[in-house]
Every structure is written in structure tokens, then in C-alpha cells.
Coordinates of C-alpha atoms in Angstrom, one line a residue:
Chain A
M18 CA -96.2 71.8 -30.2
H19 CA -96.8 72.0 -26.4
S20 CA -100.2 71.3 -24.9
I21 CA -102.1 74.4 -23.8
S22 CA -102.4 74.9 -20.0
I23 CA -105.4 76.4 -18.2
Q24 CA -103.6 79.6 -17.4
E25 CA -102.9 80.1 -21.1
V26 CA -106.6 79.6 -21.9
F27 CA -107.5 82.2 -19.3
F28 CA -105.0 84.6 -20.6
F29 CA -106.3 84.1 -24.0
I30 CA -109.9 84.7 -23.0
I31 CA -109.0 87.9 -21.1
M32 CA -106.9 89.1 -24.0
H33 CA -109.8 88.4 -26.3
L34 CA -112.1 90.5 -24.2
R35 CA -109.7 93.4 -24.2
F36 CA -108.3 93.4 -27.8
P37 CA -110.9 91.4 -29.8
S38 CA -109.7 92.5 -33.2
L39 CA -106.0 91.8 -32.5
I40 CA -106.7 88.3 -31.3
T41 CA -109.0 87.5 -34.3
F42 CA -106.2 88.7 -36.5
I43 CA -103.7 86.4 -34.9
I44 CA -106.0 83.5 -35.1
C45 CA -106.6 84.2 -38.8
L46 CA -102.8 84.3 -39.4
F47 CA -102.3 81.0 -37.6
A48 CA -105.1 79.4 -39.7
V49 CA -103.7 80.7 -42.9
S50 CA -100.2 79.4 -42.1
L51 CA -101.7 76.0 -41.3
I52 CA -103.5 75.8 -44.6
A53 CA -100.5 77.0 -46.5
Q54 CA -98.4 74.3 -44.9
D55 CA -101.0 71.7 -45.9
Q56 CA -101.3 72.8 -49.5
A57 CA -97.7 73.2 -50.5
P58 CA -96.1 69.8 -50.6
T59 CA -92.8 71.1 -52.1
P60 CA -93.8 72.7 -55.4
E61 CA -90.8 71.7 -57.4
R62 CA -90.3 68.2 -55.9
Y63 CA -90.1 66.6 -59.4
K64 CA -89.8 67.5 -63.0
V65 CA -92.1 65.9 -65.6
F66 CA -90.7 65.0 -69.0
D67 CA -93.2 64.4 -71.8
T68 CA -90.7 62.7 -74.1
Y69 CA -87.8 60.3 -73.7
D70 CA -85.7 62.9 -75.5
D71 CA -86.3 65.4 -72.7
L72 CA -85.4 62.8 -70.1
Q73 CA -82.2 62.0 -72.0
A74 CA -81.2 65.6 -72.2
H75 CA -81.7 65.9 -68.5
I76 CA -79.6 62.8 -67.7
S77 CA -76.8 64.0 -70.0
K78 CA -76.3 66.9 -67.6
Y79 CA -74.6 64.4 -65.4
A80 CA -72.5 62.9 -68.1
S81 CA -69.2 63.5 -66.2
Q82 CA -70.1 61.4 -63.2
T83 CA -71.5 58.1 -62.1
V84 CA -75.3 58.0 -62.5
V85 CA -77.6 55.4 -61.1
I86 CA -81.0 55.4 -62.8
N87 CA -84.0 53.5 -61.4
F88 CA -87.3 53.1 -63.3
W89 CA -90.2 52.7 -60.9
A90 CA -93.8 53.5 -60.3
T91 CA -95.9 53.7 -57.1
Y92 CA -98.2 50.9 -58.3
C93 CA -95.2 48.5 -58.5
A94 CA -94.9 46.8 -55.1
P95 CA -91.3 45.6 -55.5
C96 CA -90.3 49.0 -56.7
V97 CA -91.7 50.8 -53.7
K98 CA -90.0 48.4 -51.5
E99 CA -86.5 49.3 -52.8
V100 CA -87.0 53.0 -53.1
P101 CA -85.6 53.7 -49.6
F102 CA -82.4 51.7 -50.5
F103 CA -81.8 54.3 -53.3
D104 CA -82.3 57.1 -50.9
Q105 CA -79.7 55.5 -48.6
L106 CA -77.4 54.9 -51.6
Q107 CA -77.5 58.6 -52.6
E108 CA -76.6 59.5 -49.1
K109 CA -73.7 57.0 -48.9
Y110 CA -72.1 58.0 -52.2
R111 CA -72.8 61.7 -52.2
A112 CA -69.1 62.5 -51.5
N113 CA -68.2 60.2 -54.4
N114 CA -70.1 62.4 -56.8
V115 CA -72.6 59.7 -57.6
K116 CA -76.0 60.9 -58.8
V117 CA -79.1 58.8 -58.3
I118 CA -82.1 59.6 -60.5
M119 CA -85.5 57.9 -59.9
V120 CA -87.5 57.8 -63.1
N121 CA -91.2 57.5 -62.1
L122 CA -93.6 56.0 -64.6
D123 CA -97.0 56.8 -63.0
F124 CA -99.6 58.2 -65.3
K125 CA -99.3 62.0 -65.6
S126 CA -103.0 62.4 -64.9
Q127 CA -102.7 60.4 -61.6
L128 CA -99.6 62.1 -60.2
K129 CA -101.6 63.9 -57.5
Q130 CA -103.3 60.7 -56.2
R131 CA -100.3 58.5 -56.6
L132 CA -96.8 60.1 -56.6
D133 CA -97.7 63.1 -54.4
K134 CA -99.4 60.9 -51.9
Y135 CA -96.4 58.5 -51.9
L136 CA -94.0 61.4 -51.4
N137 CA -96.1 62.7 -48.6
D138 CA -96.1 59.4 -46.8
H139 CA -92.5 58.4 -47.6
P140 CA -90.1 61.3 -47.5
I141 CA -87.1 60.3 -49.6
P142 CA -85.2 63.6 -49.2
N143 CA -81.9 62.6 -50.9
L144 CA -83.4 61.5 -54.1
E145 CA -84.0 63.4 -57.3
I146 CA -87.3 62.2 -58.8
V147 CA -88.3 62.8 -62.4
V148 CA -91.5 61.7 -64.1
L149 CA -91.3 60.2 -67.6
A150 CA -94.8 60.7 -69.2
D151 CA -93.8 59.3 -72.6
Q152 CA -96.6 56.8 -73.3
D153 CA -95.1 55.3 -76.4
A154 CA -93.2 52.6 -74.4
D155 CA -92.5 50.6 -77.5
S156 CA -90.4 53.4 -79.0
W157 CA -88.6 54.5 -75.8
V158 CA -88.0 51.3 -73.9
P159 CA -85.6 49.9 -76.5
R160 CA -83.7 53.2 -76.5
V161 CA -82.9 52.8 -72.8
T162 CA -81.1 49.5 -73.4
S163 CA -81.8 46.6 -75.7
D164 CA -81.9 44.1 -72.9
W165 CA -84.9 45.6 -71.0
D166 CA -88.4 44.5 -71.8
G167 CA -90.1 47.4 -69.9
S168 CA -91.0 45.5 -66.7
L169 CA -90.4 47.3 -63.4
P170 CA -88.3 47.8 -61.5
F171 CA -85.2 48.3 -63.7
T172 CA -81.9 49.8 -62.6
M173 CA -78.9 50.8 -64.6
V174 CA -75.6 52.4 -63.8
L175 CA -73.7 54.8 -66.1
N176 CA -70.2 56.1 -65.8
K177 CA -69.3 59.1 -67.8
G178 CA -72.3 58.5 -70.1
V179 CA -71.4 54.9 -70.8
L180 CA -73.7 52.1 -69.7
K181 CA -71.9 49.9 -67.2
D182 CA -74.4 47.5 -65.8
T183 CA -78.2 46.7 -65.6
H184 CA -80.3 45.0 -63.0
R185 CA -83.7 43.7 -64.2
Q186 CA -85.4 42.9 -60.9
E187 CA -85.6 44.4 -57.4
F188 CA -82.8 44.5 -55.0
S189 CA -83.3 42.2 -51.9
D190 CA -81.8 44.8 -49.5
F191 CA -79.5 47.8 -49.3
D192 CA -76.3 45.7 -49.4
D193 CA -77.5 44.0 -52.6
L194 CA -77.9 47.4 -54.2
V195 CA -74.5 48.6 -53.0
K196 CA -72.9 45.4 -54.4
F197 CA -74.4 46.3 -57.8
V198 CA -73.3 50.0 -57.8
A199 CA -70.0 49.8 -55.9
P200 CA -67.7 48.6 -58.8
H201 CA -68.6 51.8 -60.7
V202 CA -68.2 54.3 -57.9
P203 CA -65.2 56.6 -58.1
P204 CA -63.1 57.1 -54.9
K205 CA -63.9 60.0 -52.8
P206 CA -61.7 63.0 -53.7
T207 CA -58.9 63.2 -51.1
L208 CA -57.3 66.3 -49.7
A209 CA -54.3 65.6 -51.9
S210 CA -56.3 65.4 -55.1
K211 CA -58.1 68.6 -54.3
R212 CA -54.8 70.4 -53.8
R213 CA -53.6 69.1 -57.1
R214 CA -56.5 70.8 -58.8
Chain B
M22 CA -61.5 3.7 -48.5
K23 CA -64.2 3.2 -45.8
G24 CA -63.3 6.7 -44.4
L25 CA -64.2 8.3 -47.7
L26 CA -67.8 7.1 -47.7
P27 CA -69.3 9.8 -45.4
L28 CA -67.5 12.4 -47.3
V29 CA -69.0 11.2 -50.6
V30 CA -72.4 11.1 -49.1
L31 CA -72.0 14.7 -47.8
L32 CA -70.8 15.8 -51.2
F33 CA -73.9 14.4 -52.8
A34 CA -76.2 16.0 -50.2
A35 CA -74.5 19.3 -50.8
L36 CA -75.0 18.9 -54.6
I37 CA -78.7 18.1 -54.2
L38 CA -79.2 21.1 -52.0
V39 CA -77.4 23.4 -54.4
N40 CA -79.4 22.0 -57.3
A41 CA -82.7 22.5 -55.4
R42 CA -81.7 26.1 -54.8
F43 CA -81.0 26.9 -58.4
S44 CA -83.6 24.8 -60.1
P45 CA -85.5 26.9 -62.7
E46 CA -88.8 26.0 -61.1
T47 CA -88.2 28.5 -58.3
N48 CA -88.4 31.4 -60.8
P49 CA -90.9 30.7 -63.7
I50 CA -90.5 34.3 -64.9
E51 CA -87.0 33.3 -66.2
M52 CA -88.5 30.5 -68.3
R53 CA -88.4 31.2 -72.0
G54 CA -91.8 31.8 -73.4
Y55 CA -93.2 31.0 -76.9
M56 CA -91.5 32.8 -79.8
I57 CA -93.4 34.2 -82.8
G58 CA -94.3 31.3 -85.1
E59 CA -94.3 28.7 -82.3
Q60 CA -97.5 26.7 -81.5
A61 CA -99.0 27.3 -78.1
E62 CA -100.3 24.4 -76.1
D63 CA -104.0 24.4 -75.2
F64 CA -104.8 25.0 -71.6
T65 CA -107.9 24.8 -69.3
L66 CA -108.5 27.4 -66.7
K67 CA -111.4 28.4 -64.4
N68 CA -113.4 31.4 -65.4
Y69 CA -114.7 33.8 -62.7
D70 CA -118.1 32.2 -62.9
G71 CA -116.6 28.7 -62.2
R72 CA -116.9 27.5 -65.8
L73 CA -113.8 25.8 -67.3
V74 CA -112.5 27.4 -70.5
S75 CA -109.9 26.1 -73.0
L76 CA -108.9 27.3 -76.4
S77 CA -110.6 24.2 -77.8
S78 CA -113.9 25.5 -76.4
Y79 CA -113.8 27.7 -79.5
P80 CA -113.8 25.2 -82.4
N81 CA -114.7 27.9 -85.0
A82 CA -112.2 30.5 -83.9
K83 CA -109.8 31.9 -86.6
G84 CA -107.6 32.9 -83.8
F85 CA -107.4 34.3 -80.3
I86 CA -106.6 37.5 -78.4
L87 CA -105.1 36.3 -75.1
V88 CA -104.6 39.1 -72.6
F89 CA -102.8 38.6 -69.3
T90 CA -104.3 41.3 -67.1
S91 CA -105.0 42.0 -63.5
N92 CA -107.4 43.8 -61.2
H93 CA -105.5 46.7 -59.7
C94 CA -102.6 47.6 -62.0
P95 CA -103.2 51.1 -63.3
Y96 CA -102.0 50.0 -66.8
A97 CA -104.4 47.0 -66.8
E98 CA -107.2 49.2 -65.5
A99 CA -106.5 51.8 -68.2
Y100 CA -107.1 49.1 -70.9
E101 CA -110.2 47.5 -69.5
D102 CA -112.6 49.4 -71.7
R103 CA -110.4 48.9 -74.7
L104 CA -110.4 45.1 -74.1
V105 CA -114.2 45.2 -74.2
G106 CA -114.0 47.2 -77.4
L107 CA -111.6 44.7 -78.9
Y108 CA -113.9 41.9 -78.0
H109 CA -116.9 43.6 -79.7
Q110 CA -114.8 44.4 -82.7
Y111 CA -113.2 41.0 -83.3
A112 CA -115.2 38.2 -81.6
A113 CA -117.8 38.2 -84.4
L114 CA -114.9 38.1 -87.0
G115 CA -113.6 34.9 -85.4
Y116 CA -111.1 36.3 -82.9
P117 CA -112.5 35.9 -79.4
L118 CA -110.7 37.7 -76.6
I119 CA -109.8 35.7 -73.5
A120 CA -108.5 37.5 -70.4
I121 CA -106.3 35.7 -67.9
N122 CA -105.2 36.9 -64.5
P123 CA -101.7 35.4 -63.9
N124 CA -101.1 37.0 -60.5
A125 CA -100.7 34.9 -57.4
P126 CA -103.6 35.7 -54.9
E127 CA -101.1 34.7 -52.2
A128 CA -99.0 37.7 -53.2
N129 CA -101.9 40.1 -53.3
P130 CA -105.5 39.3 -52.3
D131 CA -106.7 41.8 -55.0
D132 CA -106.1 39.1 -57.5
N133 CA -108.2 36.3 -55.9
A134 CA -111.2 34.6 -57.5
Q135 CA -113.6 36.9 -55.7
A136 CA -111.8 40.0 -56.9
N137 CA -111.7 38.6 -60.5
A138 CA -115.5 38.1 -60.4
Q139 CA -116.1 41.5 -59.0
K140 CA -113.9 43.1 -61.7
A141 CA -115.6 41.1 -64.5
K142 CA -119.1 42.0 -63.3
S143 CA -118.4 45.7 -62.6
K144 CA -116.7 46.2 -66.0
R145 CA -119.3 43.9 -67.7
F146 CA -116.6 41.8 -69.4
P147 CA -118.3 40.1 -72.3
F148 CA -115.3 37.7 -72.5
P149 CA -114.0 35.0 -70.0
Y150 CA -111.7 36.3 -67.3
L151 CA -109.7 33.2 -66.2
S152 CA -107.6 32.7 -63.2
D153 CA -104.0 31.3 -63.6
S154 CA -103.5 31.4 -59.8
L155 CA -101.4 28.2 -59.9
Q156 CA -99.2 29.9 -62.5
Q157 CA -99.0 27.0 -64.9
V158 CA -100.0 28.9 -68.1
F159 CA -98.4 32.4 -68.2
P160 CA -94.8 31.0 -67.9
R161 CA -95.4 28.9 -71.0
F162 CA -96.3 32.1 -72.9
G163 CA -93.4 34.0 -71.2
A164 CA -95.8 36.7 -70.0
T165 CA -94.1 39.1 -67.6
R166 CA -96.4 42.0 -67.1
T167 CA -100.1 42.9 -67.0
P168 CA -101.4 43.7 -69.5
H169 CA -99.5 41.5 -71.9
V170 CA -101.1 40.4 -75.2
F171 CA -100.6 37.3 -77.3
V172 CA -102.4 37.0 -80.6
L173 CA -102.7 33.4 -81.9
D174 CA -104.1 32.0 -85.2
S175 CA -106.5 29.1 -85.5
N176 CA -103.7 26.6 -85.1
R177 CA -102.6 28.3 -81.9
I178 CA -99.5 29.7 -83.7
V179 CA -98.2 32.8 -81.8
K180 CA -98.5 35.7 -84.3
Y181 CA -98.1 38.8 -82.1
I182 CA -96.7 39.5 -78.6
G183 CA -96.8 42.8 -76.8
T184 CA -98.9 45.8 -76.0
I185 CA -102.3 46.8 -77.1
D186 CA -101.5 50.3 -78.5
D187 CA -99.1 53.1 -78.0
N188 CA -100.8 55.1 -75.3
A189 CA -102.0 53.4 -72.2
E190 CA -102.9 56.5 -70.4
A191 CA -104.9 58.5 -73.0
P192 CA -107.0 56.4 -75.4
H193 CA -107.8 59.5 -77.5
R194 CA -104.2 60.1 -78.2
V195 CA -103.4 56.6 -79.5
K196 CA -101.7 56.6 -82.9
K197 CA -100.6 52.9 -83.3
R198 CA -103.1 50.2 -82.6
Y199 CA -100.9 47.2 -82.5
V200 CA -103.4 44.4 -81.7
E201 CA -106.0 45.8 -84.2
D202 CA -103.4 46.1 -86.9
A203 CA -102.1 42.6 -86.2
I204 CA -105.6 41.0 -86.5
N205 CA -106.6 43.1 -89.5
S206 CA -103.5 41.9 -91.4
M207 CA -104.3 38.3 -90.3
L208 CA -107.9 38.7 -91.5
S209 CA -106.6 39.8 -94.9
G210 CA -104.4 36.7 -95.0
G211 CA -101.1 38.4 -94.1
D212 CA -98.8 38.4 -91.0
P213 CA -98.7 41.1 -88.4
F214 CA -96.1 43.7 -88.4
P215 CA -94.6 44.5 -86.0
T216 CA -94.7 41.0 -84.4
T217 CA -93.5 42.2 -81.0
T218 CA -93.7 45.4 -79.1
K219 CA -92.4 46.5 -75.7
T220 CA -94.5 47.8 -73.0
V221 CA -94.4 49.1 -69.5
G222 CA -96.8 47.4 -67.1
C223 CA -97.1 45.7 -63.7
K224 CA -94.8 42.8 -63.1
I225 CA -96.7 39.5 -62.7
R226 CA -96.8 38.7 -59.0
L227 CA -95.4 35.2 -58.3
I228 CA -96.4 32.7 -55.7
P229 CA -94.0 33.6 -52.8
R230 CA -91.8 30.5 -52.3
D231 CA -89.0 29.7 -50.0
S232 CA -86.2 29.3 -52.5
I233 CA -84.9 26.0 -50.9
T234 CA -87.9 24.1 -49.7
G235 CA -90.4 25.4 -52.2
R236 CA -92.8 26.1 -49.3
I237 CA -95.2 28.9 -49.8
K238 CA -94.3 31.8 -47.6
Q239 CA -97.1 33.8 -46.0
D240 CA -95.4 37.2 -45.9
D241 CA -94.5 39.6 -48.7

């Protein structure tokens, strides 16, 4: 946006005197576009799963690759601190066919005030976010893995559907996260391997 | 031989440093808490109104509902009214509820004494709301989250550990009332089942410490 000069203001006033309806129309269009921009914070930014089964079905779509899953919530301070590391991680390993899934555990009834607001303030463009709204934690937490008690954050890495490693606290920095994931990252497909296919 | 002395001293110094770094004190959350069937030690903590409260302040109690909870965790907030309900339901039957805020005010001012008093007054807590700001009590119980419930019997034997019910967000959709079930079976002379449940909640905020010197850090 550039600032409006005096000449432009004059031009505008003169135009308004000569073609009032046209200018009003343009102003209306402009206003509508502003409102539209304001009200549509990416409609399909995240999926909401009501049961752990639904989440599992979704994750199993990536069963042929390395998947990093992080359980987090916007109210969890250490979680929020490490979310950008995961965004960076997805970017770093995109070519290695690594999928990062952020499983958000905010209350479904509070998604607007919490998750939407968070995503507005902290764009994490590389990350897939899903919301798990299954409230019966005692039944689904043990199904994730037996060594997790449900406290956030929690991260795990799967390779071809097999659990490889878990991390039960926050990562101190991006390198800490890379160190955790790197052993399970497949090499980038080289030109030669592509040709073989 | 004389030449070796400084080397030995250095080695010892290094060992002490390494030990300090990995001493369990720096991370109370990793301490093992009470198991089901173990006897909990009594404690004395300050209530939001300044009064000191211990388990022994309740000589006639048949047991206790200890709830580690906090002021601004959405899960804790979702359960506030249900805690009041539990108190009204079970205090008269001999099971008083005692709420304890285990979070370090240094980590988040929302958990300081003033905030506790504000919470207790605005929600009209009929039960004590104690502060474990020095974090001496919750590690013994092995509490990790808020809310985290421990049901004890009259001998302070831990009978149930876990969550309150199976739906934090929507009280009207609760199907399993773990704490109520636990106390009801204790009231009829039995043992709770299940004895433990898992829950999602907010991690207890620790006093920020420099891992080597043990100094309290100001940031975080």
C-alpha cells in the first residue's frame, strides 16, 4: 500500500463530482474485499477429528513414509515455543518425503478463540494441523503409545507405520529436534534412483 | 607422584560438576511419585487466605480428594465447577476436597498467591486452595499435570490417581465419573476400579533453574 498524495485526493474528489455512482460502487467493492479478507482465515486450515479412530485413519494415509507427530495445544507454553521448530523441520525434510503432523488438543468449542487466533498471529505455513477432539483421554492416550501419560508436548516418529522413537518433553531448540528425527529420515531421492524407477 | 596430584584434584572437580548437572533435584518431575497402595506423607501448605492446612487438620476424614489444579489452564478451568460439586457431594460423607496449585509463580505470575486468592473467591471455592509454590509436595505425589487427582483413604493410602471424568470439555457428555466411582466404592468398603486413568492437561510449570548452579532464572 502506498500513501495517498494530495493530487490523488483532488483527482478523487473531482471524479466523485462527475461520476458519483461509479465512485461509490468502487468504494463499496474495495470495502467488501477488505471485509472478505478479514473474515476468511483460510477455511480448510485444519481438519477436526472427533475420535482417535478418525485421526488414526488419517495418519495411516502416510504409512509409506516417515511421519513426525507432535501433540500440542495453544495453552501449553512449552508446546507453543517449539511449534516453529516443527515448521522448520517440515521445510528441511520435505524433499526426504517426511510428513509432520501437528495434533492440536485445544477444546473444540474454543477453536475460534484459541487455535484460529494462534494461527493468525503465528503463520506456520509448512505444517499440517489437525485437531483431535476426542475427550476420552483415558481411552485414547494409551493407544498412542504405552509410555505416554498424556502430558504435553509429546512427539513421536514413525517410519512406514512403525513407531521408532518418542520424546516426552519439549525440544530445547531446532537442532535438538533435528537430532531426534534425523536417524529416521530416509535419504533424498537422487537423480539415479529416480531413473531406476 | 607429586605431578599427579593436580590431575586427581581436577578429576574430582570434574566429577562433582558432572554430578551437580545430573542430580535428580534439577528435575523433580522425573521423581517417582506414590504408587497405588502406598502411604502418602502429610504436608502443610498455605491456603489462599493465609491459613496453614495439613491432612491432619481433618482428624475425622475417611479420606481425601487431592486435586492439583491451576488458575489458567483450560482443562483446570473446565473442571472448577465440577470440583465444587465434588466437594458438596463428598465432604459431608467424610471425603473433603483439597485443591493445590503446584505451578511455580516464577514461571507464570498467573499462579501466584494473589491469583490463587482471586480464583478461589471468584469461583467461591468451598474448599482450601493451597499453594505449593516451593514445589515440595507435588513431586512426592508424582503429579505432572493440572488437573491431576489423588484419592486417599483415612490412613493416607493412595487409592486412585488420574482424571476426574471422561470429558473435560463437555460436562453433560460425561459417561465415566472416575473420582465419584472411586469414592463410592470406598464408601461401600471396596477398592476403586480403575485405580489409575490417563489424562491430558497442562504440564506443571517448574521453578526455572540454571541446571548447574541451581540459581533461579528470571526469564522463561
